[in-house]
PDB file of C-alpha atoms in Angstrom:
ATOM      1  CA  MET A 352      11.848  10.964  31.323  1.00  0.00           C
ATOM      2  CA  ARG A 353       8.429  11.847  30.565  1.00  0.00           C
ATOM      3  CA  ARG A 354       9.517  15.272  27.521  1.00  0.00           C
ATOM      4  CA  GLU A 355      10.142  12.423  25.398  1.00  0.00           C
ATOM      5  CA  ILE A 356       7.617   9.745  25.665  1.00  0.00           C
ATOM      6  CA  ILE A 357       5.398  12.538  24.485  1.00  0.00           C
ATOM      7  CA  GLU A 358       8.203  13.115  21.620  1.00  0.00           C
ATOM      8  CA  THR A 359       7.898   9.937  20.477  1.00  0.00           C
ATOM      9  CA  ILE A 360       4.561   9.356  21.742  1.00  0.00           C
ATOM     10  CA  LYS A 361       3.469  11.951  19.443  1.00  0.00           C
ATOM     11  CA  LEU A 362       5.779  10.296  16.809  1.00  0.00           C
ATOM     12  CA  SER A 363       4.588   7.580  17.033  1.00  0.00           C
ATOM     13  CA  VAL A 364       0.878   7.937  16.313  1.00  0.00           C
ATOM     14  CA  PRO A 365       1.395   8.834  12.554  1.00  0.00           C
ATOM     15  CA  ILE A 366       3.444   6.038  12.297  1.00  0.00           C
ATOM     16  CA  ILE A 367       0.956   3.541  13.425  1.00  0.00           C
ATOM     17  CA  ILE A 368      -2.147   4.811  11.723  1.00  0.00           C
ATOM     18  CA  ALA A 369      -0.479   5.120   8.405  1.00  0.00           C
ATOM     19  CA  GLN A 370       0.800   1.584   8.357  1.00  0.00           C
ATOM     20  CA  LEU A 371      -3.413   0.665   9.932  1.00  0.00           C
ATOM     21  CA  GLY A 372      -3.645   3.140   6.453  1.00  0.00           C
ATOM     22  CA  VAL A 373      -2.272   0.979   4.299  1.00  0.00           C
ATOM     23  CA  ILE A 374      -3.036  -2.307   5.592  1.00  0.00           C
ATOM     24  CA  LEU A 375      -7.127  -1.017   5.523  1.00  0.00           C
ATOM     25  CA  MET A 376      -6.483   0.346   1.742  1.00  0.00           C
ATOM     26  CA  GLY A 377      -7.929  -4.409   1.504  1.00  0.00           C
ATOM     27  CA  VAL A 378     -10.514  -4.393   3.723  1.00  0.00           C
ATOM     28  CA  THR A 379     -12.070  -1.274   1.870  1.00  0.00           C
ATOM     29  CA  ASP A 380     -11.724  -3.048  -1.390  1.00  0.00           C
ATOM     30  CA  ASN A 381     -13.213  -6.153   0.477  1.00  0.00           C
ATOM     31  CA  LEU A 382     -16.332  -3.639   2.064  1.00  0.00           C
ATOM     32  CA  MET A 383     -16.651  -2.109  -1.572  1.00  0.00           C
ATOM     33  CA  VAL A 384     -17.292  -5.627  -3.334  1.00  0.00           C
ATOM     34  CA  GLY A 385     -18.954  -7.047  -0.881  1.00  0.00           C
ATOM     35  CA  ARG A 386     -21.809  -3.743  -1.526  1.00  0.00           C
ATOM     36  CA  PHE A 387     -22.271  -3.867  -4.843  1.00  0.00           C
ATOM     37  CA  LEU A 388     -21.502  -7.462  -5.956  1.00  0.00           C
ATOM     38  CA  GLY A 389     -21.975 -10.467  -3.384  1.00  0.00           C
ATOM     39  CA  ALA A 390     -20.840 -12.817  -1.672  1.00  0.00           C
ATOM     40  CA  ILE A 391     -19.294 -14.820  -4.221  1.00  0.00           C
ATOM     41  CA  PRO A 392     -16.493 -11.824  -5.299  1.00  0.00           C
ATOM     42  CA  LEU A 393     -16.211 -10.617  -1.873  1.00  0.00           C
ATOM     43  CA  GLY A 394     -14.500 -14.272  -1.347  1.00  0.00           C
ATOM     44  CA  ALA A 395     -12.063 -13.231  -4.365  1.00  0.00           C
ATOM     45  CA  SER A 396     -11.676 -10.154  -2.948  1.00  0.00           C
ATOM     46  CA  GLY A 397     -10.745 -11.028  -0.169  1.00  0.00           C
ATOM     47  CA  LEU A 398      -8.053 -14.419  -0.696  1.00  0.00           C
ATOM     48  CA  ALA A 399      -6.420 -12.582  -3.231  1.00  0.00           C
ATOM     49  CA  ASN A 400      -5.987  -9.479  -1.013  1.00  0.00           C
ATOM     50  CA  SER A 401      -5.137 -12.380   1.871  1.00  0.00           C
ATOM     51  CA  LEU A 402      -2.549 -13.476  -0.235  1.00  0.00           C
ATOM     52  CA  SER A 403      -0.989 -10.054  -2.187  1.00  0.00           C
ATOM     53  CA  PHE A 404      -0.436  -8.516   1.964  1.00  0.00           C
ATOM     54  CA  LEU A 405       1.406 -11.783   2.349  1.00  0.00           C
ATOM     55  CA  VAL A 406       3.562 -12.038   0.022  1.00  0.00           C
ATOM     56  CA  SER A 407       4.055  -7.865  -0.025  1.00  0.00           C
ATOM     57  CA  SER A 408       4.506  -7.491   4.163  1.00  0.00           C
ATOM     58  CA  ILE A 409       7.993  -9.517   3.043  1.00  0.00           C
ATOM     59  CA  GLY A 410       9.072  -5.561   1.264  1.00  0.00           C
ATOM     60  CA  PHE A 411       7.438  -4.158   4.907  1.00  0.00           C
ATOM     61  CA  GLY A 412       9.707  -5.333   6.971  1.00  0.00           C
ATOM     62  CA  GLY A 413      13.141  -5.639   4.640  1.00  0.00           C
ATOM     63  CA  LEU A 414      12.725  -1.450   3.930  1.00  0.00           C
ATOM     64  CA  GLY A 415      11.642  -0.434   7.744  1.00  0.00           C
ATOM     65  CA  VAL A 416      15.224  -0.733   8.581  1.00  0.00           C
ATOM     66  CA  VAL A 417      15.838   2.821   6.522  1.00  0.00           C
ATOM     67  CA  ALA A 418      13.972   4.947   8.576  1.00  0.00           C
ATOM     68  CA  ALA A 419      16.124   3.973  11.737  1.00  0.00           C
ATOM     69  CA  LEU A 420      19.667   5.023   9.507  1.00  0.00           C
ATOM     70  CA  ILE A 421      18.318   7.728   8.287  1.00  0.00           C
ATOM     71  CA  SER A 422      17.626   8.827  11.894  1.00  0.00           C
ATOM     72  CA  GLN A 423      21.113   8.273  13.092  1.00  0.00           C
ATOM     73  CA  ALA A 424      22.362  10.051   9.986  1.00  0.00           C
ATOM     74  CA  LYS A 425      20.763  12.969  10.850  1.00  0.00           C
ATOM     75  CA  GLY A 426      21.444  13.060  14.480  1.00  0.00           C
ATOM     76  CA  GLN A 427      24.855  13.420  13.257  1.00  0.00           C
ATOM     77  CA  ASP A 428      23.450  16.144  10.940  1.00  0.00           C
ATOM     78  CA  ASN A 429      25.358  14.278   8.080  1.00  0.00           C
ATOM     79  CA  ASN A 430      23.231  15.349   4.536  1.00  0.00           C
ATOM     80  CA  ALA A 431      24.758  13.377   2.432  1.00  0.00           C
ATOM     81  CA  GLU A 432      24.685  10.071   4.357  1.00  0.00           C
ATOM     82  CA  ILE A 433      20.303  11.152   4.618  1.00  0.00           C
ATOM     83  CA  GLY A 434      20.856  11.588   0.885  1.00  0.00           C
ATOM     84  CA  LYS A 435      22.467   8.386   0.214  1.00  0.00           C
ATOM     85  CA  LEU A 436      20.442   6.445   2.348  1.00  0.00           C
ATOM     86  CA  PHE A 437      17.399   7.468   1.020  1.00  0.00           C
ATOM     87  CA  ARG A 438      18.555   6.731  -2.756  1.00  0.00           C
ATOM     88  CA  ALA A 439      19.640   3.188  -1.175  1.00  0.00           C
ATOM     89  CA  GLY A 440      15.679   2.371  -0.154  1.00  0.00           C
ATOM     90  CA  LEU A 441      14.117   3.496  -4.019  1.00  0.00           C
ATOM     91  CA  ARG A 442      17.233   1.057  -5.678  1.00  0.00           C
ATOM     92  CA  VAL A 443      15.978  -1.641  -3.220  1.00  0.00           C
ATOM     93  CA  ALA A 444      12.384  -1.218  -3.365  1.00  0.00           C
ATOM     94  CA  ALA A 445      12.193  -1.422  -7.282  1.00  0.00           C
ATOM     95  CA  LEU A 446      14.311  -4.495  -6.632  1.00  0.00           C
ATOM     96  CA  LEU A 447      12.140  -6.077  -4.171  1.00  0.00           C
ATOM     97  CA  SER A 448       9.249  -5.049  -5.764  1.00  0.00           C
ATOM     98  CA  VAL A 449      10.122  -7.065  -8.854  1.00  0.00           C
ATOM     99  CA  ALA A 450      11.105  -9.614  -7.597  1.00  0.00           C
ATOM    100  CA  LEU A 451       8.043  -9.999  -5.496  1.00  0.00           C
ATOM    101  CA  GLY A 452       4.958  -8.877  -7.595  1.00  0.00           C
ATOM    102  CA  ILE A 453       6.266 -12.366  -9.546  1.00  0.00           C
ATOM    103  CA  ALA A 454       6.161 -14.130  -6.598  1.00  0.00           C
ATOM    104  CA  GLY A 455       2.445 -11.797  -6.596  1.00  0.00           C
ATOM    105  CA  VAL A 456       1.472 -13.312 -10.259  1.00  0.00           C
ATOM    106  CA  GLY A 457       3.529 -17.071  -9.121  1.00  0.00           C
ATOM    107  CA  VAL A 458       0.914 -17.437  -6.520  1.00  0.00           C
ATOM    108  CA  ALA A 459      -2.105 -16.344  -9.011  1.00  0.00           C
ATOM    109  CA  PHE A 460      -1.831 -19.835 -11.271  1.00  0.00           C
ATOM    110  CA  ALA A 461      -1.259 -21.687  -8.332  1.00  0.00           C
ATOM    111  CA  MET A 462      -5.036 -20.120  -7.063  1.00  0.00           C
ATOM    112  CA  ASP A 463      -6.035 -23.497  -7.737  1.00  0.00           C
ATOM    113  CA  SER A 464      -4.510 -25.609  -5.032  1.00  0.00           C
ATOM    114  CA  PHE A 465      -5.524 -23.325  -2.431  1.00  0.00           C
ATOM    115  CA  GLY A 466      -9.032 -25.197  -1.670  1.00  0.00           C
ATOM    116  CA  GLN A 467     -10.566 -22.626  -2.956  1.00  0.00           C
ATOM    117  CA  THR A 468     -14.090 -23.239  -5.375  1.00  0.00           C
ATOM    118  CA  PRO A 469     -13.055 -22.856  -9.109  1.00  0.00           C
ATOM    119  CA  GLU A 470     -16.162 -19.940  -9.601  1.00  0.00           C
ATOM    120  CA  ILE A 471     -13.772 -17.473  -6.334  1.00  0.00           C
ATOM    121  CA  ALA A 472     -10.812 -18.943  -7.771  1.00  0.00           C
ATOM    122  CA  ARG A 473     -10.828 -17.736 -10.716  1.00  0.00           C
ATOM    123  CA  LEU A 474     -12.217 -14.407  -9.944  1.00  0.00           C
ATOM    124  CA  ALA A 475      -9.063 -14.276  -8.293  1.00  0.00           C
ATOM    125  CA  LYS A 476      -6.871 -14.290 -10.352  1.00  0.00           C
ATOM    126  CA  PRO A 477      -6.873 -11.299 -12.343  1.00  0.00           C
ATOM    127  CA  PHE A 478      -7.390  -9.735  -8.948  1.00  0.00           C
ATOM    128  CA  LEU A 479      -3.936 -10.280  -7.574  1.00  0.00           C
ATOM    129  CA  TYR A 480      -2.141 -10.177 -10.904  1.00  0.00           C
ATOM    130  CA  ILE A 481      -3.934  -6.456 -10.785  1.00  0.00           C
ATOM    131  CA  LEU A 482      -2.301  -6.155  -6.887  1.00  0.00           C
ATOM    132  CA  SER A 483       0.692  -7.534  -8.342  1.00  0.00           C
ATOM    133  CA  ALA A 484       1.325  -5.234 -10.847  1.00  0.00           C
ATOM    134  CA  SER A 485       0.444  -2.013  -7.892  1.00  0.00           C
ATOM    135  CA  THR A 486       3.608  -3.616  -5.511  1.00  0.00           C
ATOM    136  CA  ILE A 487       5.742  -1.375  -7.219  1.00  0.00           C
ATOM    137  CA  PRO A 488       4.613   1.657  -5.904  1.00  0.00           C
ATOM    138  CA  LEU A 489       2.934   0.807  -2.805  1.00  0.00           C
ATOM    139  CA  PHE A 490       6.972  -0.076  -3.009  1.00  0.00           C
ATOM    140  CA  LEU A 491       7.585   3.524  -3.756  1.00  0.00           C
ATOM    141  CA  PHE A 492       5.798   4.623  -1.765  1.00  0.00           C
ATOM    142  CA  ILE A 493       7.180   2.761   1.474  1.00  0.00           C
ATOM    143  CA  ALA A 494      10.620   3.402   0.366  1.00  0.00           C
ATOM    144  CA  ALA A 495      10.551   7.170   0.279  1.00  0.00           C
ATOM    145  CA  ARG A 496       8.538   6.736   3.593  1.00  0.00           C
ATOM    146  CA  GLN A 497      10.838   5.879   5.661  1.00  0.00           C
ATOM    147  CA  LEU A 498      12.507   9.633   4.167  1.00  0.00           C
ATOM    148  CA  ALA A 499       9.796  11.409   5.516  1.00  0.00           C
ATOM    149  CA  ASP A 500       9.498   9.402   8.952  1.00  0.00           C
ATOM    150  CA  GLY A 501      13.518   9.621   9.918  1.00  0.00           C
ATOM    151  CA  LEU A 502      13.479  12.807   8.902  1.00  0.00           C
ATOM    152  CA  SER A 503      10.768  13.124  11.670  1.00  0.00           C
ATOM    153  CA  PHE A 504       7.935  14.281   9.220  1.00  0.00           C
ATOM    154  CA  THR A 505       5.672  11.276  10.699  1.00  0.00           C
ATOM    155  CA  ARG A 506       2.653  13.139   9.570  1.00  0.00           C
ATOM    156  CA  VAL A 507       3.375  12.897   6.077  1.00  0.00           C
ATOM    157  CA  ALA A 508       2.616   9.327   5.229  1.00  0.00           C
ATOM    158  CA  MET A 509      -0.312   9.720   7.179  1.00  0.00           C
ATOM    159  CA  PHE A 510      -2.219  11.861   5.993  1.00  0.00           C
ATOM    160  CA  VAL A 511      -0.840  10.755   1.724  1.00  0.00           C
ATOM    161  CA  THR A 512      -2.297   7.100   2.389  1.00  0.00           C
ATOM    162  CA  VAL A 513      -4.895   8.328   4.882  1.00  0.00           C
ATOM    163  CA  SER A 514      -6.275  11.028   1.724  1.00  0.00           C
ATOM    164  CA  ALA A 515      -5.618   7.034  -0.603  1.00  0.00           C
ATOM    165  CA  LEU A 516      -7.970   5.638   1.435  1.00  0.00           C
ATOM    166  CA  LEU A 517     -11.193   8.410   0.251  1.00  0.00           C
ATOM    167  CA  VAL A 518      -9.220   7.399  -3.370  1.00  0.00           C
ATOM    168  CA  ASN A 519      -9.531   3.745  -2.711  1.00  0.00           C
ATOM    169  CA  ALA A 520     -12.882   4.328  -1.858  1.00  0.00           C
ATOM    170  CA  LEU A 521     -14.239   6.425  -4.817  1.00  0.00           C
ATOM    171  CA  PHE A 522     -12.528   4.445  -8.035  1.00  0.00           C
ATOM    172  CA  ASN A 523     -13.324   1.910  -5.962  1.00  0.00           C
ATOM    173  CA  TRP A 524     -17.786   3.258  -6.496  1.00  0.00           C
ATOM    174  CA  LEU A 525     -16.635   4.348 -10.244  1.00  0.00           C
ATOM    175  CA  LEU A 526     -15.001   1.713 -11.309  1.00  0.00           C
ATOM    176  CA  ILE A 527     -17.261  -1.127  -9.859  1.00  0.00           C
ATOM    177  CA  ASN A 528     -20.307   0.249 -11.091  1.00  0.00           C
ATOM    178  CA  GLY A 529     -19.227   2.198 -14.310  1.00  0.00           C
ATOM    179  CA  ILE A 530     -19.947   5.066 -13.375  1.00  0.00           C
ATOM    180  CA  TRP A 531     -19.798   8.514 -16.043  1.00  0.00           C
ATOM    181  CA  ILE A 532     -16.617   8.494 -17.895  1.00  0.00           C
ATOM    182  CA  PHE A 533     -15.621   4.784 -16.207  1.00  0.00           C
ATOM    183  CA  PRO A 534     -15.453   1.747 -17.379  1.00  0.00           C
ATOM    184  CA  LYS A 535     -17.839  -1.169 -15.737  1.00  0.00           C
ATOM    185  CA  MET A 536     -15.090  -3.405 -14.295  1.00  0.00           C
ATOM    186  CA  GLY A 537     -16.680  -5.365 -11.802  1.00  0.00           C
ATOM    187  CA  LEU A 538     -14.256  -6.766  -9.226  1.00  0.00           C
ATOM    188  CA  ASN A 539     -10.963  -5.752 -10.848  1.00  0.00           C
ATOM    189  CA  GLY A 540     -12.035  -2.392 -10.822  1.00  0.00           C
ATOM    190  CA  SER A 541     -11.388  -2.706  -7.292  1.00  0.00           C
ATOM    191  CA  ALA A 542      -8.421  -4.271  -7.933  1.00  0.00           C
ATOM    192  CA  MET A 543      -7.681  -1.193 -10.526  1.00  0.00           C
ATOM    193  CA  ALA A 544      -8.973   1.473  -7.873  1.00  0.00           C
ATOM    194  CA  THR A 545      -6.103  -0.123  -5.837  1.00  0.00           C
ATOM    195  CA  PHE A 546      -3.644  -0.263  -8.473  1.00  0.00           C
ATOM    196  CA  ILE A 547      -4.496   3.761  -8.643  1.00  0.00           C
ATOM    197  CA  ALA A 548      -4.001   4.457  -5.537  1.00  0.00           C
ATOM    198  CA  ARG A 549      -1.470   3.646  -4.358  1.00  0.00           C
ATOM    199  CA  LEU A 550       0.473   5.271  -8.051  1.00  0.00           C
ATOM    200  CA  TYR A 551      -1.309   8.477  -5.716  1.00  0.00           C
ATOM    201  CA  MET A 552       0.471   7.723  -2.568  1.00  0.00           C
ATOM    202  CA  ALA A 553       4.458   6.996  -4.801  1.00  0.00           C
ATOM    203  CA  THR A 554       3.548  10.405  -6.390  1.00  0.00           C
ATOM    204  CA  ALA A 555       1.904  12.262  -3.342  1.00  0.00           C
ATOM    205  CA  ILE A 556       5.166  11.076  -0.781  1.00  0.00           C
ATOM    206  CA  LEU A 557       7.741  12.285  -2.989  1.00  0.00           C
ATOM    207  CA  VAL A 558       6.216  15.301  -4.033  1.00  0.00           C
TER     208      VAL A 558
END
């Protein structure tokens, strides 16, 4: 039992860190926006990130079962089933990302009904549009992560997610302020940084 507990901890800690990394990306946005743009843009980014995470969390739960099924197929040494589950997960991720992305756009259209000031609602709309588009690479990352986790390669997603936080912070700084060759996008630069970081996550874990 002691050996099993130790193995479980070794597998679970990277999974926890990877999941926290996905959540902390919104926190990174808020920190950078608050540092460079002030209170009103911070309120807009905080609202948009919260609503985006609320919509996306539906897909997190829906895809979470794939890792357990892949782990079961691995225990049975059924490589064909592992491949089938992985491809099915990618298809479900694509469908969910489109559906929830559209839902996110709908939420952005209804931003004025959330009781915020007109300025915060105005700034939050385009921010949420960009975050909604970024659900496509985010869900592809989550689907590929199920394969890695199911095969007990849990550190893969952890390293990708932690490095993506650094990518997100870097592009926040570049795009908010217009550093070097990058355009000065202000608040929307923070949302674009998250989009870029999620593209990086999907590409890195698939590679």
